[in-house]
């Protein structure tokens, strides 16, 4: 080979290597900056709850915020504790009130998800209403929160119907699970959107007052989200479930008043945009990383359920990792954000929402949250946001998240590890600083 040929060959070899290295570096930088990870710290956290007999099987799950119009710093966090009932907390994390479910009901009531609606006209009186799903009884429960006393009072009609079950099927607990709500002020109509545990059904409920001022409801419509999907290669895929009688369930939901659309998290599938009052088909706006990946499904005799093992690694460019749990909207001025709990990697995915149809959704970052003890928040189920001034500690609003592994390990007398949960409060100012950087 001539000297010139050797020089030319070496030049193009180096050029190819440099181009490939540049492409990989650029791709890595792009992936890194496409979804930056923002580390934020809890400013406040509530006391811990333990899912055992010694603590009344209190298991924190889903938060919401009640806004005190006259004194924002006196607003309250409302949180479900499942068998432990419903609780309220001050903004410094102190427990203010705990309402225990009726222990005589069989199956036992379990308050699963919660939402707060302000200034609902009930028989010509504006009331702040707290709605919670009672998973054990397959019903909704309603509470009035008095602004003067800052205490909750049950205003559920005694004859509210079951939503998905009958007396015969109630023990199966295919019951009311996730929750979102919407109040149409002009028409003075209150709506609830309820998902069914271990199934793919959504129910739309119209809530109405009785003549005595209590609240009841009727189911006006049901929507089924898909449970099987056709991939780009033409093959059929369905998410791996632990039981043959299950469908991929929905829990986290939030209603967007701007677009009149419901966002719903199907845990093993992704996030859907649903048109509850119109005729548009549900749209899958983001998928979990495991969507479409083949898996093996092995029966575990001890736990009496299937265990699933993915046969391929997760793609790294997808920030949403199953299960996808709680959803929340943050809307202020020109800023519209959707937050989703990505439980599989213990992150919160932040999406930017467009202001106009077709309302595009773009992931912009992930949040890694550390507690006041600098321990990472894990297994987050519910979350909530509030975009307005709540006093000097939360001047830009607040993000509230459930922590499924709160604090250091705690033990009972027999050295049994106690499952501890609580709620973390993060000043929105931390996230606001990241957004403007």
Coordinates of C-alpha atoms in Angstrom, one line a residue:
X1 CA 0.0 0.0 0.0
X2 CA 1.4 3.4 -1.0
X3 CA 2.2 6.1 1.6
X4 CA -0.6 8.3 0.3
X5 CA -3.2 5.4 0.6
X6 CA -2.1 4.7 4.1
X7 CA -2.4 8.4 5.1
X8 CA -5.9 8.6 3.5
X9 CA -7.0 5.4 5.2
X10 CA -5.8 6.6 8.6
X11 CA -7.4 9.9 8.1
X12 CA -10.9 8.4 7.4
X13 CA -10.5 5.9 10.2
X14 CA -9.8 8.7 12.7
X15 CA -12.6 10.8 11.2
X16 CA -15.1 7.9 11.6
X17 CA -13.9 7.2 15.2
X18 CA -14.2 10.9 16.1
X19 CA -17.6 11.2 14.5
X20 CA -18.9 8.1 16.3
X21 CA -17.5 9.4 19.6
X22 CA -19.0 12.8 19.0
X23 CA -22.4 11.2 18.2
X24 CA -22.3 9.1 21.4
X25 CA -21.2 12.1 23.5
X26 CA -23.9 14.3 22.0
X27 CA -26.5 11.6 22.5
X28 CA -25.4 11.2 26.1
X29 CA -25.6 14.9 26.7
X30 CA -28.9 15.2 25.0
X31 CA -30.4 12.4 27.1
X32 CA -28.9 13.9 30.2
X33 CA -30.4 17.4 29.5
X34 CA -33.6 16.1 28.1
X35 CA -34.7 14.9 31.5
X36 CA -32.5 16.5 34.1
X37 CA -32.9 15.2 37.7
X38 CA -33.7 17.9 40.2
X39 CA -32.9 17.0 43.8
X40 CA -35.3 18.8 46.2
X41 CA -35.7 18.6 50.0
X42 CA -38.8 18.3 52.2
X43 CA -39.3 21.3 54.3
X44 CA -41.8 19.6 56.7
X45 CA -43.1 16.1 57.2
X46 CA -46.0 14.7 59.2
X47 CA -45.7 12.2 61.9
X48 CA -45.2 8.6 60.8
X49 CA -48.0 6.0 60.7
X50 CA -47.6 2.3 61.1
X51 CA -49.6 -0.4 59.3
X52 CA -50.0 -2.7 62.3
X53 CA -52.5 -3.4 65.1
X54 CA -50.6 -1.3 67.5
X55 CA -51.2 1.8 65.4
X56 CA -54.7 0.9 64.2
X57 CA -53.4 -0.2 60.7
X58 CA -52.9 3.4 59.7
X59 CA -51.3 3.5 56.3
X60 CA -50.8 7.0 54.8
X61 CA -51.6 7.0 51.1
X62 CA -53.0 10.1 49.3
X63 CA -52.9 13.8 50.2
X64 CA -54.9 16.9 49.3
X65 CA -54.9 20.5 50.5
X66 CA -57.7 22.5 52.1
X67 CA -57.1 26.2 51.5
X68 CA -58.0 28.7 54.2
X69 CA -59.0 31.8 52.3
X70 CA -59.0 34.1 55.3
X71 CA -55.6 32.9 56.7
X72 CA -53.6 30.9 54.1
X73 CA -51.0 29.9 56.7
X74 CA -53.8 28.1 58.6
X75 CA -54.6 25.8 55.6
X76 CA -54.6 22.1 56.2
X77 CA -53.2 18.9 54.6
X78 CA -55.8 16.2 54.3
X79 CA -54.6 12.6 54.0
X80 CA -56.0 9.2 53.8
X81 CA -54.8 6.5 56.2
X82 CA -56.7 3.5 54.7
X83 CA -58.0 1.5 57.7
X84 CA -56.7 4.3 59.9
X85 CA -59.3 6.7 58.4
X86 CA -58.9 10.3 57.3
X87 CA -56.5 12.8 58.9
X88 CA -55.8 16.6 58.8
X89 CA -52.5 18.2 59.5
X90 CA -51.3 21.8 59.9
X91 CA -48.6 23.1 57.6
X92 CA -46.0 22.4 60.2
X93 CA -46.9 18.7 60.0
X94 CA -48.8 18.4 63.3
X95 CA -51.8 16.1 63.4
X96 CA -55.0 18.1 64.0
X97 CA -57.8 15.6 63.5
X98 CA -58.2 11.9 62.7
X99 CA -61.6 10.4 61.8
X100 CA -61.7 6.7 62.2
X101 CA -63.9 4.5 59.9
X102 CA -66.8 2.5 61.4
X103 CA -65.1 -0.6 62.8
X104 CA -68.4 -2.5 62.7
X105 CA -68.6 -2.5 58.9
X106 CA -67.6 -5.7 57.1
X107 CA -65.5 -5.5 55.0
X108 CA -63.7 -2.8 57.0
X109 CA -63.8 0.6 55.5
X110 CA -60.5 1.8 54.0
X111 CA -60.2 5.4 52.9
X112 CA -58.0 5.2 49.9
X113 CA -57.9 8.4 47.8
X114 CA -59.0 12.0 48.7
X115 CA -59.9 15.2 47.0
X116 CA -61.0 18.7 48.2
X117 CA -63.5 21.0 46.5
X118 CA -64.0 24.5 47.8
X119 CA -67.2 26.6 47.9
X120 CA -69.7 23.9 46.7
X121 CA -73.3 25.2 46.8
X122 CA -75.2 22.8 49.0
X123 CA -78.8 23.9 49.5
X124 CA -77.8 27.5 49.1
X125 CA -74.8 27.3 51.5
X126 CA -71.2 27.4 50.2
X127 CA -69.3 24.5 51.8
X128 CA -65.8 23.1 51.5
X129 CA -66.2 19.4 50.7
X130 CA -63.7 16.6 51.2
X131 CA -64.4 13.4 49.2
X132 CA -62.7 10.1 49.8
X133 CA -63.1 6.6 48.2
X134 CA -64.0 4.0 50.8
X135 CA -62.3 1.0 49.2
X136 CA -63.6 -1.5 51.8
X137 CA -67.2 -0.6 51.2
X138 CA -67.1 0.5 47.5
X139 CA -68.6 3.9 48.2
X140 CA -67.7 7.5 48.4
X141 CA -67.6 9.3 51.8
X142 CA -68.1 13.1 52.1
X143 CA -67.0 15.5 54.8
X144 CA -67.6 19.2 55.4
X145 CA -64.6 21.1 56.7
X146 CA -65.6 24.2 58.7
X147 CA -63.3 27.2 58.0
X148 CA -64.0 28.6 61.5
X149 CA -63.2 25.4 63.5
X150 CA -60.9 23.7 60.9
X151 CA -62.6 20.4 61.7
X152 CA -64.1 17.8 59.4
X153 CA -67.7 16.4 59.8
X154 CA -69.2 13.5 58.0
X155 CA -72.1 14.5 55.7
X156 CA -72.5 11.2 53.8
X157 CA -76.1 10.1 53.2
X158 CA -76.7 6.8 55.0
X159 CA -77.9 5.0 51.8
X160 CA -75.2 5.9 49.3
X161 CA -74.9 3.0 46.8
X162 CA -72.0 0.8 46.0
X163 CA -70.2 1.9 42.8
X164 CA -68.9 -1.3 41.2
X165 CA -70.0 -4.1 43.5
X166 CA -73.0 -6.0 44.8
X167 CA -73.2 -7.5 48.3
X168 CA -72.1 -10.8 46.8
X169 CA -69.0 -9.4 45.0
X170 CA -68.0 -6.9 47.7
X171 CA -65.6 -9.3 49.5
X172 CA -63.6 -9.6 46.3
X173 CA -62.6 -5.9 46.8
X174 CA -63.0 -4.9 43.1
X175 CA -64.1 -1.6 44.6
X176 CA -63.7 2.2 44.5
X177 CA -60.0 3.0 44.4
X178 CA -58.7 6.2 42.7
X179 CA -60.5 9.5 42.7
X180 CA -60.6 12.9 41.1
X181 CA -63.4 15.5 41.2
X182 CA -64.6 18.6 39.5
X183 CA -67.1 21.3 40.4
X184 CA -68.8 23.3 37.7
X185 CA -69.5 26.6 39.4
X186 CA -71.8 28.0 36.8
X187 CA -74.1 25.0 36.7
X188 CA -73.4 24.2 40.4
X189 CA -72.8 20.6 39.6
X190 CA -70.3 18.4 41.4
X191 CA -68.7 15.4 39.7
X192 CA -66.4 12.6 40.8
X193 CA -64.3 10.2 38.7
X194 CA -63.7 6.9 40.4
X195 CA -61.5 4.0 39.3
X196 CA -62.0 0.3 40.1
X197 CA -59.4 -1.7 42.0
X198 CA -57.7 -4.4 39.9
X199 CA -59.9 -3.6 36.9
X200 CA -59.6 -1.1 34.0
X201 CA -62.9 0.7 34.7
X202 CA -63.6 4.4 35.4
X203 CA -67.0 5.5 36.7
X204 CA -68.3 9.1 36.4
X205 CA -70.5 10.0 39.3
X206 CA -72.9 12.9 39.7
X207 CA -73.0 14.1 43.3
X208 CA -76.2 15.6 44.6
X209 CA -77.4 16.8 48.0
X210 CA -80.4 15.3 49.8
X211 CA -83.2 17.4 51.3
X212 CA -81.5 17.0 54.7
X213 CA -78.2 18.5 53.3
X214 CA -76.3 15.2 53.2
X215 CA -74.5 14.1 50.0
X216 CA -75.2 11.1 47.7
X217 CA -74.5 10.3 44.1
X218 CA -75.4 8.2 41.1
X219 CA -73.2 6.6 38.4
X220 CA -74.0 8.2 35.1
X221 CA -71.3 6.6 32.9
X222 CA -68.5 4.1 32.8
X223 CA -65.4 4.1 30.6
X224 CA -63.1 1.1 30.1
X225 CA -59.4 1.8 29.4
X226 CA -57.7 -0.8 27.1
X227 CA -56.0 -3.8 28.7
X228 CA -54.3 -5.2 25.5
X229 CA -52.3 -3.3 22.9
X230 CA -51.0 -3.8 19.4
X231 CA -47.3 -3.0 19.1
X232 CA -45.6 -1.5 16.1
X233 CA -44.5 -5.0 14.9
X234 CA -48.1 -6.2 14.9
X235 CA -47.8 -8.4 18.0
X236 CA -50.2 -8.2 20.9
X237 CA -49.0 -7.2 24.3
X238 CA -50.7 -6.9 27.7
X239 CA -49.0 -5.8 31.0
X240 CA -47.9 -8.6 33.3
X241 CA -50.4 -9.0 36.3
X242 CA -50.2 -11.0 39.4
X243 CA -53.6 -12.6 39.0
X244 CA -55.5 -14.1 36.0
X245 CA -58.7 -12.3 37.0
X246 CA -57.1 -8.8 37.1
X247 CA -57.1 -6.0 34.6
X248 CA -54.5 -3.3 34.6
X249 CA -55.9 -0.9 37.2
X250 CA -56.0 2.9 37.4
X251 CA -55.4 4.8 40.6
X252 CA -53.9 8.3 40.3
X253 CA -56.2 10.8 38.6
X254 CA -56.5 14.5 38.2
X255 CA -59.1 16.7 36.3
X256 CA -57.9 19.6 34.2
X257 CA -60.4 22.4 34.4
X258 CA -58.7 24.2 31.5
X259 CA -59.2 21.5 28.9
X260 CA -62.1 19.6 30.7
X261 CA -60.0 16.5 30.4
X262 CA -59.2 13.8 33.0
X263 CA -55.6 12.5 33.3
X264 CA -55.6 8.9 34.6
X265 CA -52.6 6.7 35.6
X266 CA -52.9 3.1 34.5
X267 CA -50.2 1.7 36.7
X268 CA -48.6 -0.9 34.4
X269 CA -49.4 1.0 31.2
X270 CA -48.9 4.8 31.4
X271 CA -50.8 8.0 31.6
X272 CA -54.1 8.5 29.7
X273 CA -56.0 11.6 28.7
X274 CA -59.7 10.9 29.0
X275 CA -62.6 13.0 27.7
X276 CA -65.2 12.2 30.4
X277 CA -68.0 14.5 29.0
X278 CA -67.4 14.1 25.3
X279 CA -66.9 11.4 22.7
X280 CA -63.2 11.4 22.1
X281 CA -61.4 8.1 22.7
X282 CA -58.9 7.9 25.6
X283 CA -55.4 8.9 24.4
X284 CA -52.2 7.3 25.9
X285 CA -49.9 10.3 26.3
X286 CA -47.0 8.6 27.9
X287 CA -46.0 5.0 28.4
X288 CA -44.1 3.3 31.2
X289 CA -40.6 2.1 30.3
X290 CA -41.7 -1.6 30.4
X291 CA -44.5 -1.0 27.8
X292 CA -44.2 -3.7 25.1
X293 CA -41.3 -5.5 26.6
X294 CA -41.7 -9.3 26.7
X295 CA -41.7 -11.0 30.1
X296 CA -41.9 -14.4 31.9
X297 CA -44.7 -15.0 34.4
X298 CA -44.0 -17.5 37.2
X299 CA -46.5 -18.7 39.8
X300 CA -45.3 -18.2 43.4
X301 CA -47.0 -20.9 45.6
X302 CA -46.2 -19.1 48.9
X303 CA -47.7 -15.8 47.9
X304 CA -50.3 -17.3 45.7
X305 CA -49.7 -14.9 42.8
X306 CA -47.6 -14.6 39.7
X307 CA -44.2 -13.0 39.7
X308 CA -43.1 -11.2 36.5
X309 CA -39.6 -11.0 35.1
X310 CA -38.7 -8.7 32.1
X311 CA -36.7 -10.5 29.3
X312 CA -35.1 -7.2 28.1
X313 CA -33.6 -4.2 29.9
X314 CA -35.7 -1.1 30.3
X315 CA -35.0 1.7 27.7
X316 CA -33.2 4.5 29.4
X317 CA -34.8 7.3 27.5
X318 CA -38.2 6.7 29.2
X319 CA -38.4 8.4 32.6
X320 CA -41.8 6.8 33.7
X321 CA -41.2 3.5 35.3
X322 CA -44.1 1.2 36.5
X323 CA -46.0 1.5 38.7
X324 CA -47.2 5.0 37.7
X325 CA -49.2 6.2 40.7
X326 CA -50.3 9.6 41.8
X327 CA -51.0 12.5 39.4
X328 CA -51.2 16.3 40.2
X329 CA -51.6 19.5 38.2
X330 CA -49.8 22.7 38.9
X331 CA -51.4 25.7 37.1
X332 CA -50.4 29.3 37.6
X333 CA -50.2 32.2 35.1
X334 CA -48.6 30.7 32.0
X335 CA -47.3 27.7 33.7
X336 CA -49.1 24.3 33.3
X337 CA -47.4 21.2 34.7
X338 CA -48.4 17.6 35.2
X339 CA -46.6 15.7 37.9
X340 CA -46.6 11.9 38.0
X341 CA -45.3 9.5 40.6
X342 CA -42.9 7.0 38.9
X343 CA -42.8 4.4 41.6
X344 CA -40.5 2.0 39.8
X345 CA -37.5 4.4 40.1
X346 CA -38.7 6.5 43.0
X347 CA -39.0 9.7 41.0
X348 CA -41.6 12.3 40.2
X349 CA -41.8 13.0 36.4
X350 CA -42.6 16.6 35.5
X351 CA -44.4 17.3 32.3
X352 CA -45.2 20.6 30.6
X353 CA -48.7 20.9 29.3
X354 CA -49.6 23.2 26.3
X355 CA -52.3 25.7 26.7
X356 CA -54.2 24.9 23.5
X357 CA -55.7 21.8 21.9
X358 CA -54.5 19.1 21.3
X359 CA -52.8 19.9 24.6
X360 CA -49.3 18.3 24.0
X361 CA -47.5 16.8 27.0
X362 CA -43.7 17.0 27.2
X363 CA -41.5 15.5 29.9
X364 CA -39.0 18.1 31.1
X365 CA -37.4 16.7 34.4
X366 CA -37.6 14.2 37.2
X367 CA -37.7 15.0 40.9
X368 CA -35.7 13.1 43.5
X369 CA -37.1 14.0 46.9
X370 CA -35.1 13.8 50.2
X371 CA -36.8 14.0 53.6
X372 CA -35.9 16.3 56.4
X373 CA -33.5 13.5 57.5
X374 CA -32.0 13.5 54.0
X375 CA -33.3 10.0 53.4
X376 CA -34.9 9.5 50.0
X377 CA -38.6 9.4 49.6
X378 CA -39.7 6.1 48.2
X379 CA -42.7 4.2 46.9
X380 CA -44.8 7.4 46.5
X381 CA -48.5 6.8 45.9
X382 CA -50.4 10.0 46.1
X383 CA -49.3 13.6 45.6
X384 CA -50.9 17.0 45.4
X385 CA -49.9 20.6 44.6
X386 CA -51.2 24.0 45.5
X387 CA -49.9 27.1 43.5
X388 CA -50.6 30.0 45.9
X389 CA -49.2 31.7 48.9
X390 CA -49.5 29.6 52.1
X391 CA -47.6 31.8 54.5
X392 CA -43.9 32.6 54.9
X393 CA -42.8 28.9 54.9
X394 CA -44.6 28.2 51.6
X395 CA -44.7 31.6 49.7
X396 CA -45.0 30.0 46.3
X397 CA -47.2 27.1 47.2
X398 CA -46.5 23.5 48.1
X399 CA -45.9 20.0 46.7
X400 CA -47.2 17.3 49.0
X401 CA -46.1 13.7 48.5
X402 CA -46.7 10.3 50.2
X403 CA -43.6 8.5 51.5
X404 CA -44.0 4.8 51.6
X405 CA -40.8 4.2 53.5
X406 CA -40.7 7.0 56.0
X407 CA -37.8 7.5 58.4
X408 CA -35.5 5.0 60.0
X409 CA -36.6 1.4 60.7
X410 CA -38.9 1.0 63.7
X411 CA -39.5 -2.3 65.5
X412 CA -42.2 -3.8 67.7
X413 CA -41.4 -5.7 70.8
X414 CA -40.9 -8.9 68.9
X415 CA -38.3 -7.2 66.6
X416 CA -40.8 -7.1 63.8
X417 CA -40.1 -4.3 61.4
X418 CA -43.0 -1.8 61.2
X419 CA -44.0 -0.4 57.8
X420 CA -43.9 3.3 58.3
X421 CA -45.5 6.0 56.0
X422 CA -46.1 9.7 56.1
X423 CA -46.5 12.9 54.0
X424 CA -43.7 15.3 53.0
X425 CA -44.3 19.0 52.3
X426 CA -41.9 20.7 49.8
X427 CA -41.9 24.5 49.2
X428 CA -42.8 25.0 45.5
X429 CA -40.1 27.7 45.5
X430 CA -37.5 24.9 45.2
X431 CA -39.1 23.6 42.0
X432 CA -39.7 27.2 40.7
X433 CA -35.9 27.9 40.9
X434 CA -35.2 24.8 38.8
X435 CA -37.7 25.8 36.2
X436 CA -36.2 29.2 35.6
X437 CA -32.6 28.0 35.5

